[in-house]
Amino acid sequence: QIQFQQAVALSRIYSNDLTKKLEPTEEEIQAYYAAHPEMDPTAARQKAEDLLKRVRAGEDFDKLAKENSDEPGAKESGGDLGWFGRGRMVKQFEDAAFALKDNEISDIVESQFGFHIIQRLGTRQGKSEPNPMAEGDAAKGGEPEEQIHARHILIKPSAGPSQNPFAPPK
């Protein structure tokens, strides 16, 4: 038991030292992005900022979403997400969308999916959808809730799911 405890303590110390040694420097990160520009989040953010300027300048949101969004369904829908209530989208997206007024366009919103430009189209009182993860009445749905109609443009930081940085080299 004592030898096991010593081994655990030593492995934690070694792990901490190794983690510090393997932490990439800023120069190494920049060199990686230079060699793999498709993985650089700053390029994706810049593209999203350029699109936001175009939308705010009056270009058609629907057309820009169809041409530029990395969301698979946006090519047909123009980024239209339909009506939804709280708890249906990722938190960062939902917070930004519900904070907008009707016909207002958000700043760039970052989520685990990438960079979003959101346009809130309308607001209504609707009925909540059934939620199998909830308990009691919330699981049944049908409760009155505020719903919004929105659309978005999504720009992903990488070229797509086939670009796995942890995959073996091709």
Short mmCIF file of N, CA, C and O in Angstrom, two decimals, residues 47-145:
data_model
loop_
_atom_site.label_atom_id
_atom_site.label_comp_id
_atom_site.label_asym_id
_atom_site.label_seq_id
_atom_site.Cartn_x
_atom_site.Cartn_y
_atom_site.Cartn_z
N LYS A 47 -13.13 36.28 -41.25
CA LYS A 47 -14.16 36.06 -42.27
C LYS A 47 -15.53 36.43 -41.70
O LYS A 47 -16.33 37.08 -42.38
N ALA A 48 -15.81 36.04 -40.45
CA ALA A 48 -17.08 36.39 -39.82
C ALA A 48 -17.22 37.90 -39.67
O ALA A 48 -18.31 38.45 -39.92
N GLU A 49 -16.15 38.58 -39.30
CA GLU A 49 -16.19 40.05 -39.16
C GLU A 49 -16.45 40.71 -40.50
O GLU A 49 -17.22 41.68 -40.58
N ASP A 50 -15.85 40.20 -41.57
CA ASP A 50 -16.09 40.75 -42.90
C ASP A 50 -17.55 40.56 -43.32
O ASP A 50 -18.17 41.47 -43.88
N LEU A 51 -18.11 39.38 -43.03
CA LEU A 51 -19.51 39.12 -43.34
C LEU A 51 -20.44 40.02 -42.52
O LEU A 51 -21.44 40.52 -43.03
N LEU A 52 -20.09 40.23 -41.25
CA LEU A 52 -20.90 41.11 -40.41
C LEU A 52 -20.94 42.52 -40.98
O LEU A 52 -22.00 43.16 -41.02
N LYS A 53 -19.80 43.01 -41.45
CA LYS A 53 -19.77 44.34 -42.06
C LYS A 53 -20.67 44.40 -43.29
O LYS A 53 -21.39 45.38 -43.50
N ARG A 54 -20.64 43.34 -44.09
CA ARG A 54 -21.48 43.30 -45.30
C ARG A 54 -22.96 43.27 -44.95
O ARG A 54 -23.77 43.95 -45.59
N VAL A 55 -23.32 42.49 -43.93
CA VAL A 55 -24.73 42.42 -43.50
C VAL A 55 -25.19 43.78 -42.99
O VAL A 55 -26.27 44.26 -43.34
N ARG A 56 -24.36 44.41 -42.16
CA ARG A 56 -24.72 45.71 -41.60
C ARG A 56 -24.74 46.81 -42.66
O ARG A 56 -25.39 47.82 -42.49
N ALA A 57 -24.02 46.59 -43.76
CA ALA A 57 -24.02 47.56 -44.86
C ALA A 57 -25.26 47.41 -45.73
O ALA A 57 -25.48 48.21 -46.63
N GLY A 58 -26.07 46.39 -45.45
CA GLY A 58 -27.34 46.24 -46.17
C GLY A 58 -27.42 45.08 -47.13
O GLY A 58 -28.43 44.90 -47.80
N GLU A 59 -26.38 44.28 -47.23
CA GLU A 59 -26.46 43.10 -48.12
C GLU A 59 -27.48 42.11 -47.57
O GLU A 59 -27.74 42.07 -46.37
N ASP A 60 -28.04 41.31 -48.46
CA ASP A 60 -29.09 40.36 -48.11
C ASP A 60 -28.54 39.24 -47.21
O ASP A 60 -27.65 38.48 -47.62
N PHE A 61 -29.07 39.15 -45.98
CA PHE A 61 -28.62 38.15 -45.01
C PHE A 61 -28.83 36.74 -45.56
O PHE A 61 -27.96 35.88 -45.45
N ASP A 62 -29.99 36.50 -46.13
CA ASP A 62 -30.34 35.19 -46.68
C ASP A 62 -29.31 34.75 -47.73
O ASP A 62 -28.81 33.61 -47.69
N LYS A 63 -28.98 35.65 -48.64
CA LYS A 63 -28.02 35.34 -49.71
C LYS A 63 -26.63 35.07 -49.13
O LYS A 63 -25.97 34.10 -49.52
N LEU A 64 -26.19 35.91 -48.18
CA LEU A 64 -24.87 35.71 -47.57
C LEU A 64 -24.81 34.39 -46.80
O LEU A 64 -23.78 33.70 -46.82
N ALA A 65 -25.89 34.02 -46.12
CA ALA A 65 -25.93 32.75 -45.39
C ALA A 65 -25.83 31.57 -46.36
O ALA A 65 -25.09 30.61 -46.12
N LYS A 66 -26.56 31.64 -47.45
CA LYS A 66 -26.52 30.55 -48.44
C LYS A 66 -25.14 30.40 -49.06
O LYS A 66 -24.69 29.29 -49.32
N GLU A 67 -24.45 31.51 -49.28
CA GLU A 67 -23.14 31.47 -49.94
C GLU A 67 -21.98 31.18 -48.99
O GLU A 67 -20.98 30.61 -49.41
N ASN A 68 -22.11 31.57 -47.70
CA ASN A 68 -20.94 31.54 -46.82
C ASN A 68 -21.04 30.69 -45.57
O ASN A 68 -20.03 30.35 -44.98
N SER A 69 -22.25 30.35 -45.13
CA SER A 69 -22.39 29.65 -43.86
C SER A 69 -21.85 28.23 -43.94
O SER A 69 -22.03 27.54 -44.95
N ASP A 70 -21.19 27.80 -42.87
CA ASP A 70 -20.67 26.44 -42.78
C ASP A 70 -21.69 25.48 -42.18
O ASP A 70 -21.38 24.31 -41.99
N GLU A 71 -22.88 25.97 -41.86
CA GLU A 71 -23.93 25.09 -41.37
C GLU A 71 -24.49 24.33 -42.57
O GLU A 71 -24.84 24.94 -43.59
N PRO A 72 -24.60 22.99 -42.49
CA PRO A 72 -25.04 22.21 -43.65
C PRO A 72 -26.40 22.63 -44.21
O PRO A 72 -26.58 22.69 -45.41
N GLY A 73 -27.37 22.93 -43.36
CA GLY A 73 -28.71 23.26 -43.85
C GLY A 73 -28.86 24.68 -44.34
O GLY A 73 -29.87 25.04 -44.93
N ALA A 74 -27.87 25.53 -44.14
CA ALA A 74 -27.99 26.95 -44.49
C ALA A 74 -28.03 27.18 -45.99
O ALA A 74 -28.56 28.19 -46.44
N LYS A 75 -27.48 26.27 -46.78
CA LYS A 75 -27.48 26.44 -48.23
C LYS A 75 -28.91 26.52 -48.78
O LYS A 75 -29.18 27.23 -49.72
N GLU A 76 -29.83 25.76 -48.16
CA GLU A 76 -31.22 25.77 -48.59
C GLU A 76 -32.06 26.77 -47.81
O GLU A 76 -32.95 27.41 -48.36
N SER A 77 -31.79 26.89 -46.51
CA SER A 77 -32.66 27.68 -45.64
C SER A 77 -32.22 29.13 -45.47
O SER A 77 -32.94 29.92 -44.88
N GLY A 78 -31.04 29.47 -45.94
CA GLY A 78 -30.53 30.81 -45.70
C GLY A 78 -30.22 31.06 -44.24
O GLY A 78 -30.24 32.19 -43.77
N GLY A 79 -29.92 29.99 -43.50
CA GLY A 79 -29.59 30.10 -42.09
C GLY A 79 -30.79 30.18 -41.17
O GLY A 79 -30.65 30.39 -39.97
N ASP A 80 -32.00 30.02 -41.72
CA ASP A 80 -33.23 30.14 -40.93
C ASP A 80 -33.33 28.98 -39.93
O ASP A 80 -33.24 27.82 -40.30
N LEU A 81 -33.51 29.32 -38.66
CA LEU A 81 -33.61 28.32 -37.59
C LEU A 81 -35.05 28.10 -37.14
O LEU A 81 -35.30 27.27 -36.28
N GLY A 82 -35.98 28.85 -37.68
CA GLY A 82 -37.38 28.71 -37.28
C GLY A 82 -37.61 29.30 -35.89
O GLY A 82 -36.82 30.08 -35.38
N TRP A 83 -38.72 28.89 -35.28
CA TRP A 83 -39.09 29.38 -33.95
C TRP A 83 -38.50 28.43 -32.89
O TRP A 83 -38.56 27.22 -33.04
N PHE A 84 -37.95 29.01 -31.84
CA PHE A 84 -37.42 28.19 -30.74
C PHE A 84 -37.49 28.97 -29.45
O PHE A 84 -37.47 30.19 -29.42
N GLY A 85 -37.59 28.21 -28.36
CA GLY A 85 -37.61 28.79 -27.02
C GLY A 85 -36.27 28.55 -26.34
O GLY A 85 -35.34 27.99 -26.92
N ARG A 86 -36.21 28.96 -25.10
CA ARG A 86 -34.97 28.79 -24.32
C ARG A 86 -34.70 27.30 -24.09
O ARG A 86 -35.61 26.50 -24.00
N GLY A 87 -33.41 26.97 -24.01
CA GLY A 87 -33.01 25.59 -23.76
C GLY A 87 -32.86 24.75 -25.01
O GLY A 87 -32.60 23.56 -24.93
N ARG A 88 -33.01 25.34 -26.18
CA ARG A 88 -32.91 24.58 -27.44
C ARG A 88 -31.58 24.78 -28.16
O ARG A 88 -31.23 24.00 -29.02
N MET A 89 -30.86 25.84 -27.81
CA MET A 89 -29.60 26.16 -28.48
C MET A 89 -28.49 26.20 -27.43
O MET A 89 -28.75 26.23 -26.24
N VAL A 90 -27.23 26.23 -27.89
CA VAL A 90 -26.12 26.36 -26.95
C VAL A 90 -26.22 27.71 -26.24
O VAL A 90 -26.74 28.67 -26.80
N LYS A 91 -25.73 27.77 -25.02
CA LYS A 91 -25.94 28.93 -24.15
C LYS A 91 -25.48 30.25 -24.76
O LYS A 91 -26.22 31.22 -24.74
N GLN A 92 -24.27 30.29 -25.32
CA GLN A 92 -23.76 31.54 -25.87
C GLN A 92 -24.66 32.06 -26.99
O GLN A 92 -24.98 33.24 -27.06
N PHE A 93 -25.09 31.15 -27.86
CA PHE A 93 -25.96 31.50 -28.97
C PHE A 93 -27.31 31.98 -28.45
O PHE A 93 -27.82 33.02 -28.86
N GLU A 94 -27.88 31.19 -27.54
CA GLU A 94 -29.20 31.52 -27.00
C GLU A 94 -29.20 32.86 -26.28
O GLU A 94 -30.10 33.68 -26.48
N ASP A 95 -28.21 33.10 -25.43
CA ASP A 95 -28.14 34.37 -24.70
C ASP A 95 -28.09 35.55 -25.66
O ASP A 95 -28.77 36.55 -25.46
N ALA A 96 -27.28 35.44 -26.70
CA ALA A 96 -27.16 36.53 -27.67
C ALA A 96 -28.45 36.72 -28.46
O ALA A 96 -28.91 37.85 -28.67
N ALA A 97 -29.06 35.62 -28.89
CA ALA A 97 -30.29 35.71 -29.70
C ALA A 97 -31.44 36.31 -28.91
O ALA A 97 -32.18 37.15 -29.42
N PHE A 98 -31.60 35.90 -27.65
CA PHE A 98 -32.70 36.42 -26.85
C PHE A 98 -32.44 37.86 -26.39
O PHE A 98 -33.38 38.57 -26.05
N ALA A 99 -31.19 38.32 -26.41
CA ALA A 99 -30.88 39.69 -26.03
C ALA A 99 -31.17 40.68 -27.16
O ALA A 99 -31.30 41.88 -26.91
N LEU A 100 -31.30 40.18 -28.38
CA LEU A 100 -31.57 41.06 -29.52
C LEU A 100 -33.03 41.51 -29.55
O LEU A 100 -33.90 40.85 -28.99
N LYS A 101 -33.27 42.61 -30.25
CA LYS A 101 -34.63 43.05 -30.54
C LYS A 101 -34.99 42.51 -31.91
O LYS A 101 -34.12 42.11 -32.69
N ASP A 102 -36.28 42.52 -32.24
CA ASP A 102 -36.70 42.04 -33.56
C ASP A 102 -36.00 42.83 -34.66
O ASP A 102 -35.85 44.04 -34.57
N ASN A 103 -35.57 42.12 -35.70
CA ASN A 103 -34.87 42.66 -36.86
C ASN A 103 -33.50 43.25 -36.53
O ASN A 103 -32.95 44.00 -37.32
N GLU A 104 -32.94 42.88 -35.39
CA GLU A 104 -31.61 43.35 -35.01
C GLU A 104 -30.59 42.25 -35.32
O GLU A 104 -30.90 41.06 -35.27
N ILE A 105 -29.37 42.67 -35.63
CA ILE A 105 -28.28 41.74 -35.96
C ILE A 105 -27.25 41.79 -34.84
O ILE A 105 -26.87 42.87 -34.39
N SER A 106 -26.80 40.63 -34.42
CA SER A 106 -25.84 40.54 -33.32
C SER A 106 -24.44 40.90 -33.76
O SER A 106 -24.14 40.98 -34.95
N ASP A 107 -23.58 41.10 -32.77
CA ASP A 107 -22.15 41.10 -33.03
C ASP A 107 -21.76 39.64 -33.24
O ASP A 107 -22.61 38.75 -33.19
N ILE A 108 -20.49 39.36 -33.40
CA ILE A 108 -20.05 37.98 -33.58
C ILE A 108 -20.18 37.24 -32.25
O ILE A 108 -19.76 37.74 -31.21
N VAL A 109 -20.80 36.06 -32.29
CA VAL A 109 -21.01 35.23 -31.11
C VAL A 109 -20.18 33.96 -31.30
O VAL A 109 -20.33 33.27 -32.31
N GLU A 110 -19.33 33.68 -30.32
CA GLU A 110 -18.48 32.50 -30.41
C GLU A 110 -19.07 31.37 -29.57
O GLU A 110 -19.44 31.57 -28.41
N SER A 111 -19.18 30.19 -30.17
CA SER A 111 -19.62 28.99 -29.45
C SER A 111 -18.67 27.85 -29.81
O SER A 111 -17.73 28.05 -30.59
N GLN A 112 -18.94 26.67 -29.29
CA GLN A 112 -18.08 25.54 -29.62
C GLN A 112 -18.20 25.14 -31.09
O GLN A 112 -17.37 24.41 -31.61
N PHE A 113 -19.22 25.65 -31.79
CA PHE A 113 -19.40 25.33 -33.20
C PHE A 113 -18.66 26.30 -34.12
O PHE A 113 -18.44 26.01 -35.28
N GLY A 114 -18.32 27.47 -33.61
CA GLY A 114 -17.63 28.46 -34.42
C GLY A 114 -18.13 29.86 -34.12
O GLY A 114 -18.54 30.16 -32.99
N PHE A 115 -18.13 30.70 -35.15
CA PHE A 115 -18.52 32.10 -35.02
C PHE A 115 -19.87 32.31 -35.71
O PHE A 115 -20.02 31.96 -36.88
N HIS A 116 -20.82 32.89 -34.97
CA HIS A 116 -22.17 33.10 -35.49
C HIS A 116 -22.45 34.58 -35.67
O HIS A 116 -22.02 35.41 -34.87
N ILE A 117 -23.23 34.88 -36.70
CA ILE A 117 -23.86 36.18 -36.86
C ILE A 117 -25.35 35.87 -36.83
O ILE A 117 -25.84 35.08 -37.64
N ILE A 118 -26.06 36.46 -35.88
CA ILE A 118 -27.46 36.11 -35.65
C ILE A 118 -28.35 37.29 -36.01
O ILE A 118 -28.04 38.43 -35.66
N GLN A 119 -29.45 36.99 -36.67
CA GLN A 119 -30.49 38.00 -36.93
C GLN A 119 -31.78 37.49 -36.32
O GLN A 119 -32.25 36.41 -36.65
N ARG A 120 -32.32 38.28 -35.40
CA ARG A 120 -33.60 37.93 -34.78
C ARG A 120 -34.70 38.51 -35.65
O ARG A 120 -34.74 39.70 -35.92
N LEU A 121 -35.62 37.64 -36.08
CA LEU A 121 -36.66 38.05 -37.02
C LEU A 121 -37.99 38.38 -36.33
O LEU A 121 -38.77 39.16 -36.85
N GLY A 122 -38.27 37.74 -35.19
CA GLY A 122 -39.55 37.99 -34.54
C GLY A 122 -39.63 37.33 -33.18
O GLY A 122 -38.76 36.55 -32.79
N THR A 123 -40.72 37.67 -32.47
CA THR A 123 -40.97 37.15 -31.13
C THR A 123 -42.44 36.74 -31.05
O THR A 123 -43.30 37.39 -31.63
N ARG A 124 -42.71 35.66 -30.30
CA ARG A 124 -44.09 35.26 -30.06
C ARG A 124 -44.17 34.49 -28.76
O ARG A 124 -43.16 34.03 -28.22
N GLN A 125 -45.37 34.34 -28.26
CA GLN A 125 -45.64 33.45 -27.14
C GLN A 125 -46.08 32.12 -27.74
O GLN A 125 -47.05 32.08 -28.49
N GLY A 126 -45.36 31.08 -27.43
CA GLY A 126 -45.68 29.76 -27.96
C GLY A 126 -45.78 28.76 -26.83
O GLY A 126 -45.77 29.10 -25.65
N LYS A 127 -45.90 27.51 -27.22
CA LYS A 127 -45.97 26.41 -26.25
C LYS A 127 -44.64 25.66 -26.28
O LYS A 127 -44.09 25.39 -27.34
N SER A 128 -44.13 25.32 -25.11
CA SER A 128 -42.87 24.60 -25.03
C SER A 128 -43.02 23.19 -25.61
O SER A 128 -44.10 22.60 -25.55
N GLU A 129 -41.93 22.70 -26.16
CA GLU A 129 -41.91 21.34 -26.72
C GLU A 129 -41.60 20.34 -25.61
O GLU A 129 -40.97 20.69 -24.62
N PRO A 130 -42.03 19.09 -25.76
CA PRO A 130 -41.68 18.08 -24.76
C PRO A 130 -40.16 17.94 -24.64
O PRO A 130 -39.44 18.00 -25.62
N ASN A 131 -39.71 17.77 -23.39
CA ASN A 131 -38.28 17.62 -23.12
C ASN A 131 -38.07 16.32 -22.35
O ASN A 131 -38.34 16.26 -21.15
N PRO A 132 -37.59 15.26 -23.02
CA PRO A 132 -37.43 13.97 -22.34
C PRO A 132 -36.37 14.00 -21.23
O PRO A 132 -36.35 13.13 -20.38
N MET A 133 -35.52 15.03 -21.21
CA MET A 133 -34.48 15.12 -20.19
C MET A 133 -35.00 15.75 -18.90
O MET A 133 -34.37 15.66 -17.86
N ALA A 134 -36.16 16.39 -18.98
CA ALA A 134 -36.72 17.06 -17.80
C ALA A 134 -37.62 16.10 -17.04
O ALA A 134 -37.95 15.01 -17.50
N GLU A 135 -38.04 16.55 -15.85
CA GLU A 135 -38.93 15.73 -15.02
C GLU A 135 -40.26 16.45 -14.83
O GLU A 135 -40.35 17.66 -14.96
N GLY A 136 -41.28 15.69 -14.53
CA GLY A 136 -42.58 16.26 -14.21
C GLY A 136 -43.24 16.92 -15.41
O GLY A 136 -43.16 16.44 -16.54
N ASP A 137 -43.91 18.07 -15.17
CA ASP A 137 -44.64 18.76 -16.22
C ASP A 137 -43.73 19.28 -17.33
O ASP A 137 -44.14 19.38 -18.48
N ALA A 138 -42.49 19.63 -16.99
CA ALA A 138 -41.56 20.15 -18.00
C ALA A 138 -41.27 19.10 -19.07
O ALA A 138 -41.01 19.44 -20.22
N ALA A 139 -41.34 17.83 -18.70
CA ALA A 139 -41.09 16.76 -19.67
C ALA A 139 -42.22 16.66 -20.68
O ALA A 139 -42.01 16.26 -21.82
N LYS A 140 -43.43 17.04 -20.28
CA LYS A 140 -44.59 16.95 -21.17
C LYS A 140 -44.63 18.08 -22.19
O LYS A 140 -45.15 17.92 -23.29
N GLY A 141 -44.14 19.24 -21.82
CA GLY A 141 -44.20 20.39 -22.70
C GLY A 141 -45.57 21.05 -22.64
O GLY A 141 -46.39 20.75 -21.77
N GLY A 142 -45.84 21.94 -23.58
CA GLY A 142 -47.13 22.61 -23.64
C GLY A 142 -47.26 23.84 -22.76
O GLY A 142 -48.28 24.50 -22.74
N GLU A 143 -46.20 24.16 -22.01
CA GLU A 143 -46.22 25.35 -21.16
C GLU A 143 -45.99 26.59 -22.02
O GLU A 143 -45.23 26.54 -22.98
N PRO A 144 -46.64 27.72 -21.68
CA PRO A 144 -46.37 28.94 -22.46
C PRO A 144 -44.93 29.40 -22.27
O PRO A 144 -44.38 29.32 -21.18
N GLU A 145 -44.31 29.84 -23.35
CA GLU A 145 -42.93 30.32 -23.30
C GLU A 145 -42.71 31.35 -24.39
O GLU A 145 -43.39 31.34 -25.41
#
